[in-house]
PDB file of C-alpha atoms in Angstrom:
ATOM      1  CA  GLN A 121      20.888  12.811  15.423  1.00  0.00           C
ATOM      2  CA  VAL A 122      17.310  11.739  14.244  1.00  0.00           C
ATOM      3  CA  GLN A 123      16.528   8.535  12.801  1.00  0.00           C
ATOM      4  CA  LEU A 124      13.494   7.814  10.672  1.00  0.00           C
ATOM      5  CA  VAL A 125      12.115   4.259   9.725  1.00  0.00           C
ATOM      6  CA  GLU A 126       9.083   4.154   7.540  1.00  0.00           C
ATOM      7  CA  SER A 127       6.561   1.210   6.841  1.00  0.00           C
ATOM      8  CA  GLY A 128       3.229   0.533   5.453  1.00  0.00           C
ATOM      9  CA  GLY A 129       4.016   0.725   1.651  1.00  0.00           C
ATOM     10  CA  GLY A 130       2.777  -2.093  -0.684  1.00  0.00           C
ATOM     11  CA  LEU A 131       0.669  -2.963  -3.836  1.00  0.00           C
ATOM     12  CA  VAL A 132      -2.905  -1.853  -3.869  1.00  0.00           C
ATOM     13  CA  GLN A 133      -5.490  -1.474  -6.453  1.00  0.00           C
ATOM     14  CA  ALA A 134      -6.976   1.705  -7.632  1.00  0.00           C
ATOM     15  CA  GLY A 135      -9.580   3.108  -4.905  1.00  0.00           C
ATOM     16  CA  GLY A 136      -8.035   1.411  -2.195  1.00  0.00           C
ATOM     17  CA  SER A 137      -6.334   2.555   0.830  1.00  0.00           C
ATOM     18  CA  LEU A 138      -2.686   2.336   2.553  1.00  0.00           C
ATOM     19  CA  ARG A 139      -1.335   3.759   5.509  1.00  0.00           C
ATOM     20  CA  LEU A 140       2.305   4.776   5.831  1.00  0.00           C
ATOM     21  CA  SER A 141       4.169   5.166   9.443  1.00  0.00           C
ATOM     22  CA  CYS A 142       7.173   7.064  10.052  1.00  0.00           C
ATOM     23  CA  ALA A 143       8.660   6.224  13.588  1.00  0.00           C
ATOM     24  CA  ALA A 144      11.361   8.615  14.723  1.00  0.00           C
ATOM     25  CA  SER A 145      14.209   8.034  17.473  1.00  0.00           C
ATOM     26  CA  GLY A 146      17.035   9.957  18.604  1.00  0.00           C
ATOM     27  CA  ARG A 147      16.958  13.763  19.151  1.00  0.00           C
ATOM     28  CA  ILE A 148      13.158  13.971  18.344  1.00  0.00           C
ATOM     29  CA  TYR A 149      12.908  17.167  20.644  1.00  0.00           C
ATOM     30  CA  SER A 150      14.585  19.136  17.864  1.00  0.00           C
ATOM     31  CA  ILE A 151      12.162  18.214  15.280  1.00  0.00           C
ATOM     32  CA  GLN A 152      10.175  21.181  13.870  1.00  0.00           C
ATOM     33  CA  ALA A 153       8.279  19.575  11.269  1.00  0.00           C
ATOM     34  CA  MET A 154       7.758  16.146   9.798  1.00  0.00           C
ATOM     35  CA  GLY A 155       6.584  15.501   6.268  1.00  0.00           C
ATOM     36  CA  TRP A 156       5.780  13.026   3.473  1.00  0.00           C
ATOM     37  CA  TYR A 157       7.598  13.372  -0.134  1.00  0.00           C
ATOM     38  CA  ARG A 158       6.974  11.072  -3.156  1.00  0.00           C
ATOM     39  CA  GLN A 159       9.316  10.419  -5.914  1.00  0.00           C
ATOM     40  CA  THR A 160       8.483   8.922  -9.384  1.00  0.00           C
ATOM     41  CA  PRO A 161      11.078   8.072 -12.074  1.00  0.00           C
ATOM     42  CA  GLY A 162      12.174  11.078 -13.710  1.00  0.00           C
ATOM     43  CA  LYS A 163      10.561  13.520 -11.377  1.00  0.00           C
ATOM     44  CA  GLN A 164      11.953  15.504  -8.615  1.00  0.00           C
ATOM     45  CA  ARG A 165      10.978  14.433  -5.025  1.00  0.00           C
ATOM     46  CA  GLU A 166       7.817  16.473  -3.982  1.00  0.00           C
ATOM     47  CA  LEU A 167       5.879  17.259  -0.871  1.00  0.00           C
ATOM     48  CA  VAL A 168       2.933  15.570  -0.161  1.00  0.00           C
ATOM     49  CA  ALA A 169       1.753  16.547   3.360  1.00  0.00           C
ATOM     50  CA  SER A 170       3.472  17.995   6.433  1.00  0.00           C
ATOM     51  CA  ILE A 171       2.880  18.558  10.033  1.00  0.00           C
ATOM     52  CA  SER A 172       4.445  20.807  12.281  1.00  0.00           C
ATOM     53  CA  SER A 173       5.776  20.453  15.874  1.00  0.00           C
ATOM     54  CA  GLY A 174       2.347  22.311  16.873  1.00  0.00           C
ATOM     55  CA  GLY A 175       0.076  20.191  14.790  1.00  0.00           C
ATOM     56  CA  THR A 176      -0.542  22.340  11.932  1.00  0.00           C
ATOM     57  CA  THR A 177      -1.219  19.857   9.034  1.00  0.00           C
ATOM     58  CA  ASN A 178      -0.880  20.882   5.143  1.00  0.00           C
ATOM     59  CA  VAL A 179      -1.633  18.507   2.089  1.00  0.00           C
ATOM     60  CA  VAL A 180      -1.046  19.487  -1.583  1.00  0.00           C
ATOM     61  CA  ASN A 181      -4.041  19.995  -3.751  1.00  0.00           C
ATOM     62  CA  SER A 182      -3.497  16.796  -5.748  1.00  0.00           C
ATOM     63  CA  VAL A 183      -4.279  14.407  -2.686  1.00  0.00           C
ATOM     64  CA  LYS A 184      -6.515  16.913  -0.585  1.00  0.00           C
ATOM     65  CA  GLY A 185      -9.640  15.103   0.747  1.00  0.00           C
ATOM     66  CA  ARG A 186      -7.870  11.872   0.091  1.00  0.00           C
ATOM     67  CA  PHE A 187      -4.510  11.844   2.274  1.00  0.00           C
ATOM     68  CA  THR A 188      -4.477  12.701   5.635  1.00  0.00           C
ATOM     69  CA  ILE A 189      -1.449  13.536   7.812  1.00  0.00           C
ATOM     70  CA  SER A 190      -1.345  12.651  11.540  1.00  0.00           C
ATOM     71  CA  ARG A 191       0.899  11.764  14.486  1.00  0.00           C
ATOM     72  CA  ASP A 192       1.005   9.936  17.684  1.00  0.00           C
ATOM     73  CA  ASN A 193       3.331  11.597  20.240  1.00  0.00           C
ATOM     74  CA  SER A 194       3.380   8.703  22.693  1.00  0.00           C
ATOM     75  CA  LYS A 195       4.668   6.717  19.880  1.00  0.00           C
ATOM     76  CA  ASN A 196       6.944   9.206  18.301  1.00  0.00           C
ATOM     77  CA  THR A 197       5.281   8.355  14.710  1.00  0.00           C
ATOM     78  CA  VAL A 198       3.716  10.452  12.005  1.00  0.00           C
ATOM     79  CA  TYR A 199       1.227   8.680   9.770  1.00  0.00           C
ATOM     80  CA  LEU A 200      -0.230   9.298   6.236  1.00  0.00           C
ATOM     81  CA  GLN A 201      -3.439   7.930   5.520  1.00  0.00           C
ATOM     82  CA  MET A 202      -4.005   7.417   1.898  1.00  0.00           C
ATOM     83  CA  ASN A 203      -7.430   6.811   0.612  1.00  0.00           C
ATOM     84  CA  SER A 204      -9.236   6.559  -2.928  1.00  0.00           C
ATOM     85  CA  LEU A 205      -5.502   5.634  -4.218  1.00  0.00           C
ATOM     86  CA  LYS A 206      -4.940   6.590  -8.024  1.00  0.00           C
ATOM     87  CA  PRO A 207      -2.250   5.035 -10.168  1.00  0.00           C
ATOM     88  CA  GLU A 208      -0.587   8.310 -10.351  1.00  0.00           C
ATOM     89  CA  ASP A 209      -0.057   8.127  -6.547  1.00  0.00           C
ATOM     90  CA  THR A 210       2.604   5.566  -7.331  1.00  0.00           C
ATOM     91  CA  GLY A 211       5.897   6.004  -6.305  1.00  0.00           C
ATOM     92  CA  VAL A 212       8.456   5.984  -3.311  1.00  0.00           C
ATOM     93  CA  TYR A 213       7.401   7.715  -0.348  1.00  0.00           C
ATOM     94  CA  TYR A 214       9.901   9.259   1.789  1.00  0.00           C
ATOM     95  CA  CYS A 215       9.578  10.500   5.461  1.00  0.00           C
ATOM     96  CA  ASN A 216      11.150  13.908   6.053  1.00  0.00           C
ATOM     97  CA  ALA A 217      12.165  15.486   9.659  1.00  0.00           C
ATOM     98  CA  ARG A 218      13.296  19.123   9.790  1.00  0.00           C
ATOM     99  CA  MET A 219      15.395  20.485  12.545  1.00  0.00           C
ATOM    100  CA  VAL A 220      16.894  23.813  12.814  1.00  0.00           C
ATOM    101  CA  ASP A 221      19.945  23.107  11.462  1.00  0.00           C
ATOM    102  CA  SER A 222      19.484  19.875   9.285  1.00  0.00           C
ATOM    103  CA  VAL A 223      17.099  17.506   7.679  1.00  0.00           C
ATOM    104  CA  ARG A 224      16.909  13.979   7.826  1.00  0.00           C
ATOM    105  CA  TRP A 225      15.190  11.402   5.582  1.00  0.00           C
ATOM    106  CA  GLY A 226      14.066   8.038   5.917  1.00  0.00           C
ATOM    107  CA  GLN A 227      14.792   5.094   3.364  1.00  0.00           C
ATOM    108  CA  GLY A 228      11.782   5.297   1.481  1.00  0.00           C
ATOM    109  CA  THR A 229       8.803   3.027   1.007  1.00  0.00           C
ATOM    110  CA  GLN A 230       7.432   1.818  -2.560  1.00  0.00           C
ATOM    111  CA  VAL A 231       3.585   2.621  -2.893  1.00  0.00           C
ATOM    112  CA  THR A 232       2.214   0.913  -6.245  1.00  0.00           C
ATOM    113  CA  VAL A 233      -1.378   1.653  -7.227  1.00  0.00           C
ATOM    114  CA  SER A 234      -2.588  -0.650  -9.999  1.00  0.00           C
ATOM    115  CA  SER A 235      -5.313   0.500 -12.448  1.00  0.00           C
TER     116      SER A 235
END
């Protein structure tokens, strides 16, 4: 099993920055890719950014140029650096790990951007 623990959410003014962290433990060698998703009330959870085991990154257009996903293999941690935050970035951010036969989710961390 893989366990994920997120941290780093909070309240920030528009234009500010936050960095989310997702620490993985357990069978981390089985992880093929990790990603960050966000969910807002009344909407489905949506992908924000992802990083493969080979290091290939992807960010969605709505956050391109503002958000960066990265990882520190020595700490088994994936980060989401969020700059120039907008009120529409508000939501619960979830870390996700994808294995061959399963998907694991973290508990979520709230990000609130005030205007």
